[in-house]
Structures are given as structure tokens and as C-alpha cells.
Coordinates of C-alpha atoms in Angstrom, one line a residue:
M1 CA -208.7 41.8 -49.1
T2 CA -211.6 41.0 -51.5
G3 CA -211.4 40.7 -55.1
T4 CA -209.9 38.7 -57.8
L5 CA -206.2 40.1 -58.6
I6 CA -206.0 41.2 -62.0
E7 CA -203.4 42.9 -64.2
K8 CA -203.7 47.0 -64.2
E9 CA -203.6 46.4 -68.3
D10 CA -206.7 44.0 -68.2
V11 CA -208.9 46.5 -66.0
D12 CA -210.4 48.0 -69.2
K13 CA -211.9 44.5 -70.3
F14 CA -214.0 44.6 -67.2
R15 CA -217.4 46.5 -67.0
F16 CA -217.9 48.4 -64.1
I17 CA -221.0 48.7 -61.9
P18 CA -221.6 50.6 -58.7
A19 CA -220.6 48.8 -55.2
E20 CA -223.3 47.8 -53.0
I21 CA -222.3 50.7 -50.6
D22 CA -221.3 54.3 -52.1
K23 CA -217.9 54.9 -50.0
T24 CA -216.9 58.1 -52.4
S25 CA -217.0 60.4 -49.3
Q26 CA -215.2 58.0 -47.0
F27 CA -212.7 57.3 -49.5
S28 CA -212.1 60.8 -50.2
N29 CA -208.9 61.5 -47.9
K30 CA -207.5 58.0 -48.8
L31 CA -207.8 58.9 -52.7
Q32 CA -206.1 61.7 -52.1
G33 CA -203.2 60.4 -50.2
A34 CA -203.1 57.6 -53.1
V35 CA -202.7 60.2 -55.7
R36 CA -199.7 62.2 -53.7
L37 CA -198.1 58.7 -53.0
G38 CA -198.4 58.0 -56.7
N39 CA -197.1 61.0 -57.9
E40 CA -194.6 62.0 -55.6
F41 CA -193.3 58.7 -54.5
K42 CA -194.2 56.3 -57.1
S43 CA -195.7 53.9 -54.7
K44 CA -198.8 51.6 -55.4
T45 CA -201.9 51.3 -54.2
T46 CA -204.3 48.4 -54.1
I47 CA -207.8 49.1 -55.1
V48 CA -210.9 46.8 -55.1
F49 CA -213.4 47.8 -57.5
N50 CA -216.8 46.0 -58.6
T51 CA -217.4 44.8 -61.7
E52 CA -220.3 42.6 -63.9
D53 CA -217.8 39.7 -63.1
G54 CA -217.6 40.4 -59.4
P55 CA -214.9 42.2 -57.4
K56 CA -211.7 42.6 -58.9
R57 CA -208.2 44.0 -57.3
I58 CA -205.2 46.0 -58.7
E59 CA -201.9 47.2 -57.5
T60 CA -201.2 50.4 -59.5
T61 CA -200.0 53.9 -59.0
V62 CA -203.0 56.3 -59.0
W63 CA -202.3 59.4 -61.4
S64 CA -205.4 61.5 -60.7
L65 CA -208.7 61.7 -59.0
T66 CA -211.8 63.9 -60.1
D67 CA -215.3 64.0 -58.6
K68 CA -216.4 60.6 -60.3
Y69 CA -212.9 58.8 -61.2
I70 CA -209.6 57.8 -60.4
Q71 CA -207.1 57.5 -63.2
I72 CA -204.6 54.9 -63.5
K73 CA -202.0 54.3 -66.2
H74 CA -203.0 54.2 -70.0
G75 CA -205.6 56.8 -68.9
I76 CA -207.9 54.2 -67.5
L77 CA -210.9 55.4 -65.4
I78 CA -212.2 53.9 -62.6
P79 CA -215.6 54.7 -61.5
L80 CA -215.3 56.0 -57.7
K81 CA -218.6 54.5 -57.1
S82 CA -217.3 51.2 -58.1
L83 CA -214.7 51.5 -55.3
I84 CA -214.9 48.8 -52.5
E85 CA -211.5 48.8 -50.9
I86 CA -208.4 51.3 -50.9
E87 CA -205.0 50.3 -49.3
Y88 CA -201.5 51.6 -49.4

């Protein structure tokens, strides 16, 4: 897995930029599964996203999904266009 591991509480300290390749449509089913895992089973998902400081990686519970963002703890929103990898 790529990206520097950071604490999920530090996500809002970084400025998101779009990933080189927009994988939003590819990740659709995986993101819905991540929301279900988080809400029903309290399982964590590994998310790699692109920032101005390079790729960052977190392990967290995904709370919700919209057409443009995923929401994690503390209402932090991560743009889908910034996502590089999703694993659970």
C-alpha cells in the first residue's frame, strides 16, 4: 500500500488534491462496502488519498458516502476524486 500512514485525526491538516486518475466510479462498490462495514460491524478501512504533501494513508471507519465525499469520524470529508486506494 502506498502513502504515508497518518492518524485519522490529522486528516484535516492536509489539503486534498485530485489523484492522477479519478477512480470514483471504480471505487463505488468498494466504498459502499466500507460504509456497511463501518456502520454494521465497526470494521476499519484503509484509505489512501492524495494531498499537496503527497499520498497519505489512514485506517478508519467510514461513516457515510455521498456523490462527492466520504465522511469519517469528527465529520471529516475526503473528496472521492482524491482517493488512490481503498482496502478492507
